[in-house]
GROMACS .gro file of C-alpha atoms in nm:
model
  307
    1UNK     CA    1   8.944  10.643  -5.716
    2UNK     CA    2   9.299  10.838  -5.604
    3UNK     CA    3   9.351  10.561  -5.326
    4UNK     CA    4   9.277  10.251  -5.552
    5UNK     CA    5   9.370  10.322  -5.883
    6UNK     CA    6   9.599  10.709  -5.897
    7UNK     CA    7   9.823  10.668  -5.623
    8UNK     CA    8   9.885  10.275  -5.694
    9UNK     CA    9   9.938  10.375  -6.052
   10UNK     CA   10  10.141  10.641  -5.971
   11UNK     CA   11  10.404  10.495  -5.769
   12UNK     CA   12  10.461  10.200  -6.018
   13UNK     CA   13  10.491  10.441  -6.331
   14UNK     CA   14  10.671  10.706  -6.105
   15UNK     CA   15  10.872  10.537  -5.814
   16UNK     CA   16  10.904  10.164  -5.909
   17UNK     CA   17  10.679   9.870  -6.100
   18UNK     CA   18  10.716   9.660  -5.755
   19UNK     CA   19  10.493   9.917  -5.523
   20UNK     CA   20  10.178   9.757  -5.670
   21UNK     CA   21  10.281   9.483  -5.468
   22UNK     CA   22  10.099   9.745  -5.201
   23UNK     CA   23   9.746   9.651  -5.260
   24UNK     CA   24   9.807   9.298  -5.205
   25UNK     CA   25   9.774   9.489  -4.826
   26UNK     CA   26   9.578   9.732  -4.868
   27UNK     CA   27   9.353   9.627  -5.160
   28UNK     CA   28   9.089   9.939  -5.059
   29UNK     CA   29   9.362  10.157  -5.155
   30UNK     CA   30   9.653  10.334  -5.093
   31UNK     CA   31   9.623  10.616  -4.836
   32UNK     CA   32   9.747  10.965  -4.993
   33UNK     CA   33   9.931  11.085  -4.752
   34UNK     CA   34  10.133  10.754  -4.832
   35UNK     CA   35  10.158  10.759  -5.185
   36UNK     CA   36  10.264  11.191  -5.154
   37UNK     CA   37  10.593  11.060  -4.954
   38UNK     CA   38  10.667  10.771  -5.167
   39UNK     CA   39  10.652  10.955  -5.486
   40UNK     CA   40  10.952  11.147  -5.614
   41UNK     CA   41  10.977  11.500  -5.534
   42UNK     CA   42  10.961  11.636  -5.899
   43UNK     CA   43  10.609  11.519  -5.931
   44UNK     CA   44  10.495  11.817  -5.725
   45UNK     CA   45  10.591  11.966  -6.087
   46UNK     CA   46  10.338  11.758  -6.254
   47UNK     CA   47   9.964  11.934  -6.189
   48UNK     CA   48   9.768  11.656  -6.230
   49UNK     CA   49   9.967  11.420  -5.934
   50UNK     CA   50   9.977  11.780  -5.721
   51UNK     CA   51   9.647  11.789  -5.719
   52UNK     CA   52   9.502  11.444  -5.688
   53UNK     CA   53   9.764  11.326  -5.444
   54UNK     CA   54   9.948  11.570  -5.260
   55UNK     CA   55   9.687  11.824  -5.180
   56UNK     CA   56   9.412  11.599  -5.197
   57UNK     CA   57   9.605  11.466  -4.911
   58UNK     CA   58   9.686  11.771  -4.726
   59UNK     CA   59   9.279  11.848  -4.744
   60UNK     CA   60   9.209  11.492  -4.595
   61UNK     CA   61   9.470  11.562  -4.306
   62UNK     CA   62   9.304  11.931  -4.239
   63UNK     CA   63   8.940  11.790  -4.234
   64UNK     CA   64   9.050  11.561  -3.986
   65UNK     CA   65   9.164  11.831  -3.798
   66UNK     CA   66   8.860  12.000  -3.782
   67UNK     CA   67   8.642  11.717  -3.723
   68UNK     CA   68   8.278  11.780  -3.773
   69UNK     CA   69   8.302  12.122  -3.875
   70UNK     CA   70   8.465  11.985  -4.167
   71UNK     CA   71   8.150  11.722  -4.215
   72UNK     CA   72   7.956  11.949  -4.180
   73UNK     CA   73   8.079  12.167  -4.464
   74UNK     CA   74   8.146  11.843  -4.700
   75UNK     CA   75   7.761  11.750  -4.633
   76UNK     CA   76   7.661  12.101  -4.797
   77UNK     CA   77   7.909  12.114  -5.047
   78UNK     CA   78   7.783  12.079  -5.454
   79UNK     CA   79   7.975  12.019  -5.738
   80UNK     CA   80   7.844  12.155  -6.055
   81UNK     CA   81   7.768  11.928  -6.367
   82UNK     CA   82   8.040  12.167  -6.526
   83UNK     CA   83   8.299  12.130  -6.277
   84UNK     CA   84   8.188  11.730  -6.219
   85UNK     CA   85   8.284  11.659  -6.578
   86UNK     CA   86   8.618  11.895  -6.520
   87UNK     CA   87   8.738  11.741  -6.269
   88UNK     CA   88   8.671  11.377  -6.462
   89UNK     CA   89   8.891  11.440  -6.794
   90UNK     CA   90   9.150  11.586  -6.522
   91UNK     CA   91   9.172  11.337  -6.392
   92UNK     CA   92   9.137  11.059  -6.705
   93UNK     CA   93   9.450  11.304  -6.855
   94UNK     CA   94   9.652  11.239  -6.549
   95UNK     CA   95   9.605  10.892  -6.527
   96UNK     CA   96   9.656  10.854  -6.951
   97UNK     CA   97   9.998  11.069  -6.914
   98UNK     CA   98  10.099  10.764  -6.651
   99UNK     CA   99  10.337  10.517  -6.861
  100UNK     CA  100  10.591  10.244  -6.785
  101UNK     CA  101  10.873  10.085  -7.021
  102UNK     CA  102  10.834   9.721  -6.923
  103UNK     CA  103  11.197   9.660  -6.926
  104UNK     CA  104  11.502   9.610  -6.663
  105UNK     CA  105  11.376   9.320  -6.480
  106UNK     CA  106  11.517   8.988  -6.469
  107UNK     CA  107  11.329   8.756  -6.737
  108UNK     CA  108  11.132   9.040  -6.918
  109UNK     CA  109  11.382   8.985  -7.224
  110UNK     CA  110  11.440   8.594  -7.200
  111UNK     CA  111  11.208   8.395  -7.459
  112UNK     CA  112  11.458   8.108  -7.593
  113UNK     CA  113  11.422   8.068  -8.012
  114UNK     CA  114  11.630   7.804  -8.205
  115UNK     CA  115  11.583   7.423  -8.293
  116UNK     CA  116  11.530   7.312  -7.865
  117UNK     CA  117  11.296   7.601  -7.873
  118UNK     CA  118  11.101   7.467  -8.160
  119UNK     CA  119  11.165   7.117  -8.044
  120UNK     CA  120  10.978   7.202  -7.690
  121UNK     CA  121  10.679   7.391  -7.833
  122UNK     CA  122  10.616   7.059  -8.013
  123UNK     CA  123  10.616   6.858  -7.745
  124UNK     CA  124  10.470   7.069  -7.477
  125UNK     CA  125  10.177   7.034  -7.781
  126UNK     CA  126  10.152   6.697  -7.778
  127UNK     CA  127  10.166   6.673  -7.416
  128UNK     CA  128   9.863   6.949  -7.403
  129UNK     CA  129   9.649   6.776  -7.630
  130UNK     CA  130   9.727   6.415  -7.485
  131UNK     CA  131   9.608   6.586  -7.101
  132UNK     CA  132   9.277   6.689  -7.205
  133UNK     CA  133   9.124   6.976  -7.020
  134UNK     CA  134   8.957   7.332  -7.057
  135UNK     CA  135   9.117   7.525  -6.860
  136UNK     CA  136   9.538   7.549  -6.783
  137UNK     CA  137   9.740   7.746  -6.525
  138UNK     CA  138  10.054   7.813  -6.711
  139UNK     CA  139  10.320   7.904  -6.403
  140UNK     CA  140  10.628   8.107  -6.498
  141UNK     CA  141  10.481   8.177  -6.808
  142UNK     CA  142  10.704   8.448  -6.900
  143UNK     CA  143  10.614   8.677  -7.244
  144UNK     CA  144  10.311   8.367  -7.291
  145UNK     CA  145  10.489   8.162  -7.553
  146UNK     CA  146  10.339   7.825  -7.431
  147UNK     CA  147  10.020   8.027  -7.336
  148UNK     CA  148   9.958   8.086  -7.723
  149UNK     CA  149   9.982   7.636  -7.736
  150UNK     CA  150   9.709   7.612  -7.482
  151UNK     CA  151   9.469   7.877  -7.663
  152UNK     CA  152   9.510   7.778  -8.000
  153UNK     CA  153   9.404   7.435  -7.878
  154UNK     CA  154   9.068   7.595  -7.751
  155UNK     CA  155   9.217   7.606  -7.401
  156UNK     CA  156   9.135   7.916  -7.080
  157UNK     CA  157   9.460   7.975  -6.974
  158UNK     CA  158   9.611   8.169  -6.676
  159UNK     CA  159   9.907   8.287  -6.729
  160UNK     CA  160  10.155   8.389  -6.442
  161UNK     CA  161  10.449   8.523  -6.379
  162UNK     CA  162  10.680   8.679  -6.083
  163UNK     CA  163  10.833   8.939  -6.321
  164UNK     CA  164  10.609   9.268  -6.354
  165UNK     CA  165  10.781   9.335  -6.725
  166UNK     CA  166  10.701   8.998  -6.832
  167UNK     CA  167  10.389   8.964  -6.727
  168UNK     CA  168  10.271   9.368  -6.925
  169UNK     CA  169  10.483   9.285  -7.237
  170UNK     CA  170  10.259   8.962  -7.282
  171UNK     CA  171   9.907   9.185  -7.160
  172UNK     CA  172   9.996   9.414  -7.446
  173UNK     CA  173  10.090   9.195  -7.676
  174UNK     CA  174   9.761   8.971  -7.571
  175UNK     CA  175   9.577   9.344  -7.631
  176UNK     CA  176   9.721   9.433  -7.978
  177UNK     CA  177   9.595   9.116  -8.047
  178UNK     CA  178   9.249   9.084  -7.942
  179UNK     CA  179   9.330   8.786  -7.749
  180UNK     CA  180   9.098   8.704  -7.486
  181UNK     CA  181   9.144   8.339  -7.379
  182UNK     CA  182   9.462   8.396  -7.174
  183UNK     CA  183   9.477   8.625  -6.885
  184UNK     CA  184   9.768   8.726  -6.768
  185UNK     CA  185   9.903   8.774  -6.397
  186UNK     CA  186  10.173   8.866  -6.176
  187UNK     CA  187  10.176   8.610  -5.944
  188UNK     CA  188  10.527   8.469  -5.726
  189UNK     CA  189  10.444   8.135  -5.638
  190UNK     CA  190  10.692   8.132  -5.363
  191UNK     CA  191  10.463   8.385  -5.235
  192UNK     CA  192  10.142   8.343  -5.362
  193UNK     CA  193   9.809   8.597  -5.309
  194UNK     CA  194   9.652   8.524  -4.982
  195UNK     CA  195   9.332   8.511  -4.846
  196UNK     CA  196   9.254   8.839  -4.723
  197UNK     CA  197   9.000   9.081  -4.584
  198UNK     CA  198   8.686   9.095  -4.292
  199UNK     CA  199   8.776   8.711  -4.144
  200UNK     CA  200   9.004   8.632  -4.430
  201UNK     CA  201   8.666   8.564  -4.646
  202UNK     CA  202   8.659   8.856  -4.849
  203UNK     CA  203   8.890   8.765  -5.085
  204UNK     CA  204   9.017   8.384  -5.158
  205UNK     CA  205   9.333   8.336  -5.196
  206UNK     CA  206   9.500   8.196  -5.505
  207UNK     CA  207   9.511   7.830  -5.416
  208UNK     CA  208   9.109   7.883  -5.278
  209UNK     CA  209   9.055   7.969  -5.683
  210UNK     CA  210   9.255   7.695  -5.860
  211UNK     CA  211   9.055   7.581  -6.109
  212UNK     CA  212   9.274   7.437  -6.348
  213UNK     CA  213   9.254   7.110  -6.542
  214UNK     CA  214   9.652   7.079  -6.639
  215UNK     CA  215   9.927   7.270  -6.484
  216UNK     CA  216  10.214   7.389  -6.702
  217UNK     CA  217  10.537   7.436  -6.527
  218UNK     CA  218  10.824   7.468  -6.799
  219UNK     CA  219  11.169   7.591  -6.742
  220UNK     CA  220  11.079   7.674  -6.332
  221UNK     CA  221  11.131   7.350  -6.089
  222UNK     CA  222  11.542   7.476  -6.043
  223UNK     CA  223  11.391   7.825  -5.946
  224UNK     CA  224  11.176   7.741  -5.703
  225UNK     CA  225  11.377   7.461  -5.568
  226UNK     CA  226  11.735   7.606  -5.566
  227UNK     CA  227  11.653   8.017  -5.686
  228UNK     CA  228  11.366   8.001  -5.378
  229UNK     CA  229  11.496   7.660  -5.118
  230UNK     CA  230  11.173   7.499  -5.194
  231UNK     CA  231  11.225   7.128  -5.128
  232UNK     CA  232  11.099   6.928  -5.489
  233UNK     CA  233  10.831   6.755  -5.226
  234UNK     CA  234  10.681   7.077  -5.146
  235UNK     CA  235  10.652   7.196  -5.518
  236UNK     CA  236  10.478   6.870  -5.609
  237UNK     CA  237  10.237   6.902  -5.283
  238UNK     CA  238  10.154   7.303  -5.432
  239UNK     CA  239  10.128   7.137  -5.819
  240UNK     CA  240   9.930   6.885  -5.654
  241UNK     CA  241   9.662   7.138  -5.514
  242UNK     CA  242   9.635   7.296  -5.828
  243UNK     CA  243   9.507   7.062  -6.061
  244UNK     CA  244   9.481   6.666  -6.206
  245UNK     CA  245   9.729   6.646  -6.434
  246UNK     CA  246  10.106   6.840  -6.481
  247UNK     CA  247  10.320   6.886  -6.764
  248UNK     CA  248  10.654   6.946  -6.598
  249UNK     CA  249  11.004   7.027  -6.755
  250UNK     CA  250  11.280   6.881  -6.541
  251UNK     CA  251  11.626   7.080  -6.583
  252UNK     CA  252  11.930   6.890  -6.520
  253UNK     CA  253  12.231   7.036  -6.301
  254UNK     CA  254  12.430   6.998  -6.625
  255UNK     CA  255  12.181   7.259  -6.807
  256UNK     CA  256  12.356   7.662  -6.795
  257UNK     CA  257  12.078   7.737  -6.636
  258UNK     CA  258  12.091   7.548  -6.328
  259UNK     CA  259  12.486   7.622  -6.358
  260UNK     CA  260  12.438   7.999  -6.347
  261UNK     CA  261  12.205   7.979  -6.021
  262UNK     CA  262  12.443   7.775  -5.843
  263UNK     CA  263  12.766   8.035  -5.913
  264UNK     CA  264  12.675   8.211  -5.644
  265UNK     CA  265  12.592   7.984  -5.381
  266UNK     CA  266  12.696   7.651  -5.168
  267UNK     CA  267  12.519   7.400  -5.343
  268UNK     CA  268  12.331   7.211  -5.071
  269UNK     CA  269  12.097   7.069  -5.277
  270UNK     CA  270  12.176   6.741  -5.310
  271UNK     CA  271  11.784   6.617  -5.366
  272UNK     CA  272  11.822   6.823  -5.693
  273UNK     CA  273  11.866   6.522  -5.920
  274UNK     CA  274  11.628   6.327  -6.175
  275UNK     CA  275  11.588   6.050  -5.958
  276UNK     CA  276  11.515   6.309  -5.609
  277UNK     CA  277  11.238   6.487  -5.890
  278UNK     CA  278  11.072   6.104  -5.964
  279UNK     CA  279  11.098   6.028  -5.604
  280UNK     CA  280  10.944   6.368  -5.524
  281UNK     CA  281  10.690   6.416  -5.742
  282UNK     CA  282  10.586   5.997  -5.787
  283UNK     CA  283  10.485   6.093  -5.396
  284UNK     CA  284  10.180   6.287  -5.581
  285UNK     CA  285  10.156   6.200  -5.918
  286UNK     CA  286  10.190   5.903  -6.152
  287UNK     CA  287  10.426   5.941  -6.467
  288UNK     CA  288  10.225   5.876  -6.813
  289UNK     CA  289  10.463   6.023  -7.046
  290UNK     CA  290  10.815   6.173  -7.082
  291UNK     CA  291  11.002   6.345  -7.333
  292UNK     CA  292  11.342   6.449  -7.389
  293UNK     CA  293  11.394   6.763  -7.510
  294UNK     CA  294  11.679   6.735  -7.837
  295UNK     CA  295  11.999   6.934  -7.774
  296UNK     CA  296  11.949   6.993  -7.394
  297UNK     CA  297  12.016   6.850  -7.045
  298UNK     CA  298  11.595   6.852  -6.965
  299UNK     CA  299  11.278   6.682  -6.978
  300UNK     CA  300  10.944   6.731  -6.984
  301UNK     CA  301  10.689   6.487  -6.828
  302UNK     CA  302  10.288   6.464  -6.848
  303UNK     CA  303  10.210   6.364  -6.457
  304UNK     CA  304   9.829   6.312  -6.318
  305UNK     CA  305   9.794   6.294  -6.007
  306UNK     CA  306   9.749   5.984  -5.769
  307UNK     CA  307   9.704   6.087  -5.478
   0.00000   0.00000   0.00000
């Protein structure tokens, strides 16, 4: 239990959100003497953390020391029904008293309102209901807003996100509301979970357990393809594995968006154009719809795929 769910829990309330990133390595835990470095010095201030991390790991370093004498001993040891349920709301206190502020990431603040705003949810509805389908992957799905569209039309939707804030303010919003047909994740697709463990069996990775019937991919083509270099063919081969049909928003070069990524950078990506998107993605997928979104320099298309 201190390996797998204190320590991780710990360092991302403690140190920094991103550590959880850790299990994705070591998904039987983190090892104590680990987590004791990593965490900030003052927490040898908090009792609960002393005891569960840093001396529980200065007790697993001395048993190993003493080898079987120290087996020996833990084989004959008893803990009393007293001290079992002691140690239990010690340590249900310590993880209770462990809480983050989902703020100061990137995205965990940027939901769009206004007339486009309105004008998108409309047609990303239309497009939803015209795919068909029970279950959706919604990818970049920020704080959930097109989520809530795929629920309230009686769809299972995964939603995911690269941004750890994003992805808990829409968990505790999804909590507060008793909402249990999305499931929120924290996902990078330019990275996604792999398969991992004895012979890389164990666990499937996240392309192994695609099980999606549409794909949403709003507002995220110009971050994978200029924020992450991920030629528009490769993001329509990954769509592609994913699921049958795609509801895609294309965002022009013109849009402040795409502007603001390029600011900073040569702009070498001269593929990044609607007609290098329909070349890329009509390599995968055949075009049955597309919408213009009022006000804006983007698009959003309802694909399924060919081939």
């Amino acid at each position: 239990f201190c390996e797998q769910f204190l320590a991780p829990l710990a360092l991302m309330a403690r140190r920094d959100i991103r550590l959880g990133s850790l299990l994705a390595t070591r998904p039987d835990g983190i090892p104590l003497d680990l987590a004791a470095r990593l965490l900030p010095g003052r927490t040898r201030l908090n009792p609960g953390l002393a005891t569960h991390i840093r001396l529980h790991a200065r007790a697993q370093r001395a048993n190993e020391a003493r080898g079987d004498e120290a087996a020996d001993a833990a084989r004959r040891a008893r803990v009393g029904r007293l001290g079992g349920e002691a140690l239990i709301d010690n340590l249900r206190r310590t993880v209770a008293a462990l809480d983050w502020e989902p703020a100061g990431t990137p995205w965990a603040d940027y939901d769009r309102d206004g007339e486009a705003a309105t004008a998108k949810d409309a047609i990303v509805r239309e497009l939803l209901v015209a795919a068909g389908g029970e279950v959706v992957w919604d990818l970049g799905a920020n704080v959930g807003r097109h989520s809530a569209i795929g629920a309230e039309l009686g769809r299972r939707v995964v939603a995911l996100d690269a941004d750890p804030a994003a992805v808990e303010r829409h968990y505790r919003a999804l909590r507060d509301r008793g909402e249990t047909r999305i499931l929120p994740l924290l996902v990078d697709l330019a990275n996604p979970t792999p398969a991992t463990g004895w012979a890389l069996t164990e666990r499937r990775s996240l392309l192994a357990r695609a099980d999606a019937d549409v794909v949403l991919a709003l507002a995220l083509i110009h971050h994978l393809a200029i924020g992450d270099n991920i030629p528009l063919d490769r993001v329509a081969d990954l769509f592609a594995t994913l699921a049958p049909g795609l509801i895609v928003e294309w965002v022009d070069r013109d849009d402040p968006m795409v502007r603001r990524l390029l600011a900073t950078r040569e702009d070498v990506f001269r593929d990044y154009h609607e007609a290098g998107f329909r070349a890329a993605f009509g390599r995968r997928f055949a075009i049955d719809d597309e919408r213009p979104i009022p006000g804006t320099h983007r698009k959003v298309f309802r694909l399924s795929r060919g081939r």
